Coordinates of C-alpha atoms in Angstrom, one line a residue:
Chain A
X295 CA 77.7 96.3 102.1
X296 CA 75.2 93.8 103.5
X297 CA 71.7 95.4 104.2
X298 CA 70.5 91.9 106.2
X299 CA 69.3 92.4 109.7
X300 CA 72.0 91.9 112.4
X301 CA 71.0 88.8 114.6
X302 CA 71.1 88.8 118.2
X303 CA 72.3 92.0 120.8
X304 CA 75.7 93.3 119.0
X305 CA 78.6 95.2 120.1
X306 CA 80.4 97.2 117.0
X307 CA 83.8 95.9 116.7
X308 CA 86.5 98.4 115.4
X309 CA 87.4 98.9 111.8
X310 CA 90.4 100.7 112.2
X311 CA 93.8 99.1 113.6
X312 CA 95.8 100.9 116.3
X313 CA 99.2 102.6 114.9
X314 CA 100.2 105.7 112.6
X315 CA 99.0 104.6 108.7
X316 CA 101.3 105.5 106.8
X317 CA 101.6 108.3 104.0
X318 CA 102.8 106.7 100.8
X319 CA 102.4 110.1 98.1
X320 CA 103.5 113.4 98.2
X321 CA 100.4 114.9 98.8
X322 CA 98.1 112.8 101.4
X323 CA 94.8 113.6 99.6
X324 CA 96.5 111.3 96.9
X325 CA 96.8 108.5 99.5
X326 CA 92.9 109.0 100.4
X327 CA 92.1 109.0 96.9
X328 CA 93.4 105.6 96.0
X329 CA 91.8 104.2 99.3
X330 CA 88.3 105.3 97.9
X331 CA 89.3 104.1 94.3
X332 CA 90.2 100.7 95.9
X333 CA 87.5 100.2 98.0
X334 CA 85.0 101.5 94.7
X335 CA 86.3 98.4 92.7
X336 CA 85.5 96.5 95.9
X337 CA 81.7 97.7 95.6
X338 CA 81.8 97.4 91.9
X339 CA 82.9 93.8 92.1
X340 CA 80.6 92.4 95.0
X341 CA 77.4 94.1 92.9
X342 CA 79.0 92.1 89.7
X343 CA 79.2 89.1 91.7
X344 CA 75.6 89.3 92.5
X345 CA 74.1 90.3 89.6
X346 CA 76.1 87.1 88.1
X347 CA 74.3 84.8 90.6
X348 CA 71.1 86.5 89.7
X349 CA 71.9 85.9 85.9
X350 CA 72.7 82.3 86.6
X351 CA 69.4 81.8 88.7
X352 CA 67.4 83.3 86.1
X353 CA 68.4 81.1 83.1
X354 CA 68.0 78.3 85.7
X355 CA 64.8 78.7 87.3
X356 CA 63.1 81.1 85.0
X357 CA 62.1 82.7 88.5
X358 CA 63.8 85.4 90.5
X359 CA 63.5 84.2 94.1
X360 CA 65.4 86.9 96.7
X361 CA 66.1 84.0 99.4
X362 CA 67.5 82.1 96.4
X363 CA 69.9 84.5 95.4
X364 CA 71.4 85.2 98.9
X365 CA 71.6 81.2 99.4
X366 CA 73.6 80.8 95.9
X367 CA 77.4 79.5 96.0
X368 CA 78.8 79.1 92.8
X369 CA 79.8 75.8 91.4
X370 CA 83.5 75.3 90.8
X371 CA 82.8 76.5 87.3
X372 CA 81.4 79.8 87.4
X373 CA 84.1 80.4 90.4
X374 CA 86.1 79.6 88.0
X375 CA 84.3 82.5 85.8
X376 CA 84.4 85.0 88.3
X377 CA 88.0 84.6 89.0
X378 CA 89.0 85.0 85.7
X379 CA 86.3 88.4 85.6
X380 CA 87.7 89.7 89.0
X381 CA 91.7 89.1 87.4
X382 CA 90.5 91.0 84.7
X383 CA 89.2 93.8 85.8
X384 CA 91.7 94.5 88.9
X385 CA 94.1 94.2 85.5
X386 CA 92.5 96.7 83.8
X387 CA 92.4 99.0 86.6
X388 CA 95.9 98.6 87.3
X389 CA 97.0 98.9 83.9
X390 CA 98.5 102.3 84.6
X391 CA 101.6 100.3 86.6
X392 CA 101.8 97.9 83.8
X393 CA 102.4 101.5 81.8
X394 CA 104.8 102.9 83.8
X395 CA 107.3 99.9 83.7
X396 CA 106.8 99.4 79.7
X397 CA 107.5 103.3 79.6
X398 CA 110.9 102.7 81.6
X399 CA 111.5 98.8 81.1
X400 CA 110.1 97.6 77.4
X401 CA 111.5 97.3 74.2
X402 CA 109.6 99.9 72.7
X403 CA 109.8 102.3 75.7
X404 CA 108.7 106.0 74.3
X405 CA 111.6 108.0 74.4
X406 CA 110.5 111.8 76.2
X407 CA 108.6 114.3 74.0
X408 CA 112.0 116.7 74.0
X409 CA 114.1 113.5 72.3
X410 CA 111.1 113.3 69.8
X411 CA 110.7 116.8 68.9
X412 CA 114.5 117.0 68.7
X413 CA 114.7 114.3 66.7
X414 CA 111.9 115.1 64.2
X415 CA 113.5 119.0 63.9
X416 CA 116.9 117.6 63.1
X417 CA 118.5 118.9 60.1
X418 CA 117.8 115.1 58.0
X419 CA 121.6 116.6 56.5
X420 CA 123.0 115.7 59.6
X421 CA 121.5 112.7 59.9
X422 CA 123.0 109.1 57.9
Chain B
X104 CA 90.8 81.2 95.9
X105 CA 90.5 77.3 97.6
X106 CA 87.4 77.5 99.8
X107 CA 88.6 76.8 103.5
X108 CA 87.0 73.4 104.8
X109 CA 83.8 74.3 106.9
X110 CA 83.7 73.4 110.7
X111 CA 81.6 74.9 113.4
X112 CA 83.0 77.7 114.8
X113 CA 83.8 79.3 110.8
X114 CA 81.4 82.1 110.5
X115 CA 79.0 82.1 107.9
X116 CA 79.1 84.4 105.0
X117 CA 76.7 85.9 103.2
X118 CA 76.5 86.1 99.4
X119 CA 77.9 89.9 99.1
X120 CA 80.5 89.3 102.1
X121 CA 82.0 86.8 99.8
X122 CA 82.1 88.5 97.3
X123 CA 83.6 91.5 99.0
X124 CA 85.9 88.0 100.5
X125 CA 86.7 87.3 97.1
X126 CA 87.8 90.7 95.3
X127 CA 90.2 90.6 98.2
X128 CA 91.6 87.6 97.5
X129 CA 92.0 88.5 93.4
X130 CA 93.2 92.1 94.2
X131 CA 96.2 90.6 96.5
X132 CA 97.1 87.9 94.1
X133 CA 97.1 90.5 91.3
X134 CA 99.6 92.6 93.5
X135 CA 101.6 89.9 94.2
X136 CA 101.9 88.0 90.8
X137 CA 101.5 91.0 88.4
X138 CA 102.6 94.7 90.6
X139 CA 105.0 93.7 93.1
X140 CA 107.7 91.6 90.7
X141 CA 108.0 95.5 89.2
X142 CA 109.3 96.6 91.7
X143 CA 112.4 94.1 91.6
X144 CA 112.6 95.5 88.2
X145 CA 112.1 99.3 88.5
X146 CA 114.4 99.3 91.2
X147 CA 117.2 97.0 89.7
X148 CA 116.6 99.5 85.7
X149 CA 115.3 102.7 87.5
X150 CA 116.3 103.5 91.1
X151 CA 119.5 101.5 91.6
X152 CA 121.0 103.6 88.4
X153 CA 119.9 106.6 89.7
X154 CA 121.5 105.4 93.3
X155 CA 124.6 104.5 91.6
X156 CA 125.0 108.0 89.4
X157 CA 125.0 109.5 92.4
X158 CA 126.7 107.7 95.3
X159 CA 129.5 105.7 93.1
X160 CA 128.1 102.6 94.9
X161 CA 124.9 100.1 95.8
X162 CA 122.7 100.5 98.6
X163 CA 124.8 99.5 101.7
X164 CA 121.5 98.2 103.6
X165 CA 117.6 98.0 103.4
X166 CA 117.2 101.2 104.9
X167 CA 119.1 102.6 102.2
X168 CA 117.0 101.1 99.8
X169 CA 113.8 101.8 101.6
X170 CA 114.8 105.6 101.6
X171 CA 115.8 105.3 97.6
X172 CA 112.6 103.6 97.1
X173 CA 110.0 105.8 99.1
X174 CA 110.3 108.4 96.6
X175 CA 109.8 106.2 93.7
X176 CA 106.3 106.7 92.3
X177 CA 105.7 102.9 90.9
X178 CA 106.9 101.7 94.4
X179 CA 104.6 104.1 96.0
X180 CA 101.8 102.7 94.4
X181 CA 102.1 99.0 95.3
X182 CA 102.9 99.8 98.6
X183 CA 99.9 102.2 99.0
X184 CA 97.9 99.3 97.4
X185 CA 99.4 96.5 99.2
X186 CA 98.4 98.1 102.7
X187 CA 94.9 98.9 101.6
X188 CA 94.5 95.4 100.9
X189 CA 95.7 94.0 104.4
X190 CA 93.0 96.7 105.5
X191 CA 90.7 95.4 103.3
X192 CA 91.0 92.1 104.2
X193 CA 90.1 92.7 107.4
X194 CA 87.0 95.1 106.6
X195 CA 85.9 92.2 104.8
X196 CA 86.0 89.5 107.5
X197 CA 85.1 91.4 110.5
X198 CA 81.8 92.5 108.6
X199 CA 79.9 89.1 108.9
X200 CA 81.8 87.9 112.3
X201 CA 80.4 91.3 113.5
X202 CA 76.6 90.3 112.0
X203 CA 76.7 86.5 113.7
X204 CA 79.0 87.8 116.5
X205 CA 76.0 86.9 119.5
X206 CA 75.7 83.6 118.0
X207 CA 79.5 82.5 117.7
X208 CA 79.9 83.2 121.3
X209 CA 76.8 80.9 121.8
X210 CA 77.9 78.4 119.7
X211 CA 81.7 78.5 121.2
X212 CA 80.6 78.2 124.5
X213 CA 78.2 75.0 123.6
X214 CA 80.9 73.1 122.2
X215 CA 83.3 74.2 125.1
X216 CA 80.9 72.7 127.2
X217 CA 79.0 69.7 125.6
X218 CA 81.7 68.4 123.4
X219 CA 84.9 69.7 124.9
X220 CA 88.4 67.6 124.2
X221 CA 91.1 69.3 125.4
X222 CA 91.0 72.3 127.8
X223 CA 91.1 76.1 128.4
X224 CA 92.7 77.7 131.1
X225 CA 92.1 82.1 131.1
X226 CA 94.0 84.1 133.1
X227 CA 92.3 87.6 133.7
X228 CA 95.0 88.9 135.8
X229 CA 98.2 88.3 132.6
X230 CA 99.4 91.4 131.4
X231 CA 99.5 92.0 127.6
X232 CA 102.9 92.5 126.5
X233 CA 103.3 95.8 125.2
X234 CA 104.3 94.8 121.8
X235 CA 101.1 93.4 121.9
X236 CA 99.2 96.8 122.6
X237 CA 101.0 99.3 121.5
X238 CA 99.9 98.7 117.6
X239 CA 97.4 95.6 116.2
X240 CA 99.8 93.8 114.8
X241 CA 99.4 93.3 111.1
X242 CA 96.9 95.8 111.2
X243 CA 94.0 93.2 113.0
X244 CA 91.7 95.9 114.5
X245 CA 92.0 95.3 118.2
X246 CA 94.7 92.6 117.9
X247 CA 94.8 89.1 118.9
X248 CA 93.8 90.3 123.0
X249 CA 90.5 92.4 122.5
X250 CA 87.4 91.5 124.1
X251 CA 84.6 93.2 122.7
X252 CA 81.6 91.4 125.0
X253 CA 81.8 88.5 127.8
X254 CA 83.7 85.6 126.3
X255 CA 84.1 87.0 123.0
X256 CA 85.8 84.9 119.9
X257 CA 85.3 87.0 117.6
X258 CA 89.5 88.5 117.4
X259 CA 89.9 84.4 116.6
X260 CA 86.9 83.8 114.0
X261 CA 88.3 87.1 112.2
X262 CA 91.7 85.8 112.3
X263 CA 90.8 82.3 111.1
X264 CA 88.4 83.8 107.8
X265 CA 91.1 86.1 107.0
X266 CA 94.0 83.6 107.0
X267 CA 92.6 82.1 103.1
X268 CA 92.7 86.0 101.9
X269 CA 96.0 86.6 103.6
X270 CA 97.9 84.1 101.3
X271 CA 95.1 82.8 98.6
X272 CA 94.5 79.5 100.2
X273 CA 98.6 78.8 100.2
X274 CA 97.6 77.5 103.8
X275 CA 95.4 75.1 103.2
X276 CA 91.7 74.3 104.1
X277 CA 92.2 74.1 107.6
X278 CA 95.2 77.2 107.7
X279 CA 97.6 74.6 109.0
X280 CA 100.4 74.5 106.4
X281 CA 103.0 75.8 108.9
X282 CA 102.3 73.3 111.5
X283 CA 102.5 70.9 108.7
X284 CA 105.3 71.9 107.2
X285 CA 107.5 71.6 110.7
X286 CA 105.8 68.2 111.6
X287 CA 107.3 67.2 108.2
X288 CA 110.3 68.6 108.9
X289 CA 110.5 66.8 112.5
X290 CA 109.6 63.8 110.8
X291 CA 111.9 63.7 108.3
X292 CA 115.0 64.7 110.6
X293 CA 114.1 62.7 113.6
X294 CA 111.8 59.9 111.9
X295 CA 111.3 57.8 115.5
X296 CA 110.8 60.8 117.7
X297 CA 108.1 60.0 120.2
X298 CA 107.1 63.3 121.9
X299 CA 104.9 62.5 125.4
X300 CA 104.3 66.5 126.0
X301 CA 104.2 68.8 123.2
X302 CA 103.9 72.5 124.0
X303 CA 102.8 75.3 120.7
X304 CA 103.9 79.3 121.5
X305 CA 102.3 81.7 120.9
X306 CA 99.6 79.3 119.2
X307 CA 96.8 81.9 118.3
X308 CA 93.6 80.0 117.2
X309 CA 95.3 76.7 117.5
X310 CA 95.4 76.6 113.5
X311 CA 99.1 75.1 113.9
X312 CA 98.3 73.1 117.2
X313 CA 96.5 70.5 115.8
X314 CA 98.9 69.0 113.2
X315 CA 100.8 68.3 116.2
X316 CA 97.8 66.8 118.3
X317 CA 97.0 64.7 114.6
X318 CA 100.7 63.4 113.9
X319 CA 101.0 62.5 117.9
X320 CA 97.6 61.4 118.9
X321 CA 99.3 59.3 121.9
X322 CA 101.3 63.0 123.1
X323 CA 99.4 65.3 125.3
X324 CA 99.7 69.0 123.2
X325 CA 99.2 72.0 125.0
X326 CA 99.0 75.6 123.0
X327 CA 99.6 79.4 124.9
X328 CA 98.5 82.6 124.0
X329 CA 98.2 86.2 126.1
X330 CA 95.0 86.5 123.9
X331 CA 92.0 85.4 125.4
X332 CA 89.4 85.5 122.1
X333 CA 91.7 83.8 120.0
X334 CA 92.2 81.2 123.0
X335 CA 88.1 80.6 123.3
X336 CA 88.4 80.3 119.7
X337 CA 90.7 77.6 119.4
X338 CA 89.5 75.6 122.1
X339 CA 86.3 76.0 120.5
X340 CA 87.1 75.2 117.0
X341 CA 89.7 72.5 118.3
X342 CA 86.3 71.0 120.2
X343 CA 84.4 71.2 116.7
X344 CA 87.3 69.0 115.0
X345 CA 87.2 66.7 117.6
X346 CA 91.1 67.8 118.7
X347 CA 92.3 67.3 122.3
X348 CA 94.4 70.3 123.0
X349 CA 95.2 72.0 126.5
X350 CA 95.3 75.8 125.5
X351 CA 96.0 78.1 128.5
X352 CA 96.5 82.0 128.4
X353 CA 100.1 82.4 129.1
X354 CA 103.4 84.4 128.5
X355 CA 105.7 82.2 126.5
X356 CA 108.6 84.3 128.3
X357 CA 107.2 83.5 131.3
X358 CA 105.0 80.2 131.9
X359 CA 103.6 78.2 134.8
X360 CA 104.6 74.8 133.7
X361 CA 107.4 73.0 135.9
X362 CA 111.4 72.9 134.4
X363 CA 111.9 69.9 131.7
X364 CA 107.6 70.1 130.9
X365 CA 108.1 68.8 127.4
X366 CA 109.8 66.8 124.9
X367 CA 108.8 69.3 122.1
X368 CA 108.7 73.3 122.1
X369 CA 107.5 74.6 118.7
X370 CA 105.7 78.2 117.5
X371 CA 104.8 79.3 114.0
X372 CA 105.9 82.6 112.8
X373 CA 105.6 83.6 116.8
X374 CA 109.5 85.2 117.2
X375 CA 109.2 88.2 115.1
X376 CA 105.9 89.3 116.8
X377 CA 107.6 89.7 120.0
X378 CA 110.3 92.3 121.1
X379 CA 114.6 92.4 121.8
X380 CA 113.9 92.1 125.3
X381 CA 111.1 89.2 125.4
X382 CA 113.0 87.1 122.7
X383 CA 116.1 85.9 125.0
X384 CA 113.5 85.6 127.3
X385 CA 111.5 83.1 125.6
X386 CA 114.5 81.1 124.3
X387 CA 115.1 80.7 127.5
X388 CA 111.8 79.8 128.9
X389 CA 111.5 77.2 125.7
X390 CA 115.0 75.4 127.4
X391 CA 113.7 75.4 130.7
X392 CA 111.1 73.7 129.7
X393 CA 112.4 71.2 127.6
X394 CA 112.9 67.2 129.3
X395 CA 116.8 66.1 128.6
X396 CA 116.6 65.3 125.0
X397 CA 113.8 67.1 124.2
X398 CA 113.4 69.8 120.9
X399 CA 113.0 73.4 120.8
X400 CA 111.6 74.2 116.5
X401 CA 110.8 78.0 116.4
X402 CA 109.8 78.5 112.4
X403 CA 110.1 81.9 111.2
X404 CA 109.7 84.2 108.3
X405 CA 112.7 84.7 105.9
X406 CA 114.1 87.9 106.0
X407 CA 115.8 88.1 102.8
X408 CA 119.4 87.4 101.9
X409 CA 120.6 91.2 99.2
X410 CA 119.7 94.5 100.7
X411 CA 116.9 95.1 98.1
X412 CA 115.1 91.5 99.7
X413 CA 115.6 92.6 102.9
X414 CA 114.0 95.8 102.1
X415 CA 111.4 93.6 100.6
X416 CA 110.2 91.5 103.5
X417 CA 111.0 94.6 105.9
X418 CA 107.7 96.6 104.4
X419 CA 105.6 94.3 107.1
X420 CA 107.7 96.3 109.4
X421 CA 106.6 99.8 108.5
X422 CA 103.7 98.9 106.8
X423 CA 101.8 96.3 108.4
X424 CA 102.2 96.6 112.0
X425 CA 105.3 94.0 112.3
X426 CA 106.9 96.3 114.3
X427 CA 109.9 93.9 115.6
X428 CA 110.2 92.2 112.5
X429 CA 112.7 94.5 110.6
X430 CA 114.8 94.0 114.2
X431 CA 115.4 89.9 112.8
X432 CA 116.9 90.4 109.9
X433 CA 120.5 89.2 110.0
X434 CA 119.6 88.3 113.7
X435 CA 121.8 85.7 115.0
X436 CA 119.3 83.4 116.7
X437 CA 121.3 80.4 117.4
X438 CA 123.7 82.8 119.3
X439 CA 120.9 84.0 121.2
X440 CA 119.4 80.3 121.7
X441 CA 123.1 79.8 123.0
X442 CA 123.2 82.5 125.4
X443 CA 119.3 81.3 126.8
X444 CA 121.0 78.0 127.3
X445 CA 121.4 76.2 124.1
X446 CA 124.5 74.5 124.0
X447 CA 126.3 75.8 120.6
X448 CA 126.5 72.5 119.1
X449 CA 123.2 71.5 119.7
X450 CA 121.8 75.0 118.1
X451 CA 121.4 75.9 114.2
X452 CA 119.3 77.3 111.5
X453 CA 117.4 74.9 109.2
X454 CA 114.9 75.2 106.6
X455 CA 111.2 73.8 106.0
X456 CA 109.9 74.4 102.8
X457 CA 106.2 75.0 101.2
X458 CA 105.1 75.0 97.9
X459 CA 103.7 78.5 96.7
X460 CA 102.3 79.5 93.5
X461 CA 103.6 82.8 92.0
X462 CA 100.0 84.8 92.9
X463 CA 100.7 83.9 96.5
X464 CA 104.7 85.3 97.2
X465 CA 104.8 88.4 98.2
X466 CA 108.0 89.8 98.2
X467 CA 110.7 87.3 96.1
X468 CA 110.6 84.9 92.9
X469 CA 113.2 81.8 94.6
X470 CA 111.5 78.9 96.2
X471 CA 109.8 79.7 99.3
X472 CA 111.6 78.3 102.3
X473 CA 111.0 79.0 106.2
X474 CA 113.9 79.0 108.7
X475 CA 113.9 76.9 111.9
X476 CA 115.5 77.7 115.1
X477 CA 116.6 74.4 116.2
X478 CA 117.4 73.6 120.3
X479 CA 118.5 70.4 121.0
X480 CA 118.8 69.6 124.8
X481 CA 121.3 66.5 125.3
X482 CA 120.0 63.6 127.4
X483 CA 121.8 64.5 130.7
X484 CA 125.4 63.5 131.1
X485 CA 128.3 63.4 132.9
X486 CA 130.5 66.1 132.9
X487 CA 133.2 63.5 132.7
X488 CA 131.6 62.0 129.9
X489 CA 131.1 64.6 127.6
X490 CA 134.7 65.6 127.7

């Protein structure tokens, strides 16, 4: 994620904690899948982060400074922003969920295609 | 996400790392305000009918409901997501402790030395409890025990960066809301206790030390860990806040400090991270090593009251490394503070509370209490006397 040079003599610490992870999907590719999708929107997010602070600089300064970017903290403002940007999207992406419990939860929750085509091939003599 | 107030021993982050920080931080708050409340719902509109269709009753225990619920595909999903954001969160600290590591080692052993308050006492020769070893728990790669060079700090630097992801900031700047939140309690219940020795179990980076240290500047505070980074750590980072705190690495079933030590035995979420065996134990060493009169306050994670909650707060157990944590629920601690040495009347459950925004609850919608294992050890009296 960060390209900087490591300071000093370092010793890789471990990435991975001890203990069986466990499988939460049928099929374990599925598991492995999400992990990638997960971490993708973790990428996607830290490149929109920067590319905000660049944007910010820019209208600021007028200059593009590399050293300037890396030092930038946002003010309590445009954390603000982001926070609302980074709610958004992770929303977006999760909208699926949101799906699933309108589909079995909501007030208009889809009855299954075999009640709608039943219901559409119903004699309308039948029906009041 | 509040920004954690900066002292010297907090790693430095780079502009990416806190980003990557960051998306963390919104991804569990999104899974906790807007993905896990559905599962309440699915499983109260979806799996419990289904349960019910079938069996001609509810769920008799968690472990009913976990089985009912593993196959559901919406539960699947923000449990799959949940983990990969405690893993996450750690990918995402360890990166930039790993970058500066050489230099917090440096820096922790120049304000050990220079401007040292307090003390640290290592022990090379303590054996790590198992149920420290045998999995990290809460999936922190090489736990709260693992050196990865001479005097590392880096298990405690990871640990204290992560705590603002873990819960959004619900812990405040300096990750000290549960030490807080007994010290209130104390106060409130025993408003002129005057403890002269204070000792903190299980204290980890010493994030819940220090209230103690702060609302008893006259006491002298001691914390104990069987982790030696997260020991250097807080010694350090007490140091850099100008705390005086004796940590020492230590067994909390098993310590070196002479019977009736302390007017004050506390720990911070420490039980559940232990095992059946070294529990009694440690209830026992906590009354050993309390002075006639003295307090034991052991604060803890609720477990849930319905099945479906206890289901709830039992995922840390298969999901996060909490191995012994499923094991409390429904687990009569004043009996076991009794059987240590508590006397029955001077042992209960109370409850400290902590105010948490709906992004920051994990597993349940009610206010957000903690229980207290409360020891009271009489001032000694005659047998004659007391009956």
């Amino acid at each position: 994620m960060s390209d900087m040079p490591k300071s000093g003599n370092t010793a890789a610490l471990p990435r991975v904690s001890k203990g069986k992870r466990p499988q939460y999907f049928a099929d374990p590719a599925t598991d492995k899948l999400l992990s990638m999708v997960v971490t993708l929107m973790s990428e996607l997010s830290v490149t929109r982060d920067r590319l905000d602070s660049v944007e910010r600089l820019l209208a600021h300064h007028g200059v593009l400074d590399q050293s300037e970017v890396e030092g930038y903290r946002p003010d309590a403002e445009a954390a603000a922003a982001r926070e609302q940007r980074r709610a958004a999207a992770t929303a977006r992406i999760f909208r699926i969920l949101d799906n699933e419990l309108n589909e079995t939860l909501g007030p208009d929750a889809p009855r299954t295609y075999e009640e709608l085509a039943r219901e559409f091939a119903a004699d309308p003599s039948e029906r009041r | 996400m509040p920004a954690p107030a900066p002292h010297a021993m907090l790693p430095e982050v780079a502009h990416d790392e806190m980003a990557a920080q960051d998306f963390v931080a919104t991804l569990r708050a999104h899974l906790a305000s807007r993905v896990a409340p559905g599962v309440a719902r699915i499983y109260e509109h979806r799996a419990l009918p289904r349960f019910r269709a079938e069996h001609q009753r509810d769920p008799a225990d968690r472990h009913e409901v976990r089985r009912l619920m593993s196959t559901d595909g919406y539960y699947q999903f923000w449990s799959a997501l949940q983990r990969r954001s405690q893993e996450m969160m750690w990918e995402s600290v360890i990166e930039p402790v790993e970058r500066r590591h050489g230099e917090l080692v440096e820096r922790a052993r120049r304000l050990a030395g220079e401007t040292g308050c307090g003390s640290l006492r290592l022990d090379e020769t303590l054996e790590i409890p198992r149920y420290h070893t045998a999995v990290d728990i809460h999936l922190q790669p090489g736990g709260y025990h693992s050196d990865f060079r001479a005097d590392d700090v880096a298990a405690g630097a990871i640990y204290d960066t992560a705590l603002p992801i873990y819960l959004g900031g619900a812990l405040g700047a300096r990750n000290d809301a549960l030490g807080q939140i007994l010290v209130g309690y104390l106060r409130a219940r025993w408003p002129d206790i005057r403890p002269r020795r204070i000792l903190d179990m299980g204290c980890a980076i010493g994030n819940c030390t220090l209230p103690w240290a702060e609302a008893f500047p006259d006491a002298e505070v001691h914390g104990i860990d069987v982790g030696a980074p997260v020991l250097r750590y807080a010694h350090a980072r007490a140091s850099a806040l100008g705390m005086p705190v004796h940590f020492s690495q230590q067994n909390a079933e098993a310590t070196d400090f002479a019977d009736g030590s302390f007017d004050l035995v506390v720990s911070h979420i420490m039980l559940h991270e232990t095992s059946a065996k070294a529990l009694p134990r440690i209830l026992a060493e906590s009354h050993r090593l309390l002075a006639p009169g003295g307090l034991m306050l052991h604060l803890e994670i609720p477990r849930g009251d319905t099945p479906f909650e206890q289901f709830m707060f039992d995922w840390e157990t298969y999901n996060n490394n909490e191995t012994f944590a499923g094991y409390m629920t429904g687990l009569d601690l004043p009996a076991l503070a009794c059987r240590a040495g508590f006397q029955t009347e001077y042992c209960r459950i109370e409850r400290g509370g902590m105010d948490m925004e709906t992004g920051q609850k994990n597993y349940g919608d009610h206010e957000f209490t903690f229980p207290i294992l409360v020891g009271e050890k009489p001032q000694a009296v005659s047998a004659s006397a007391r009956a």
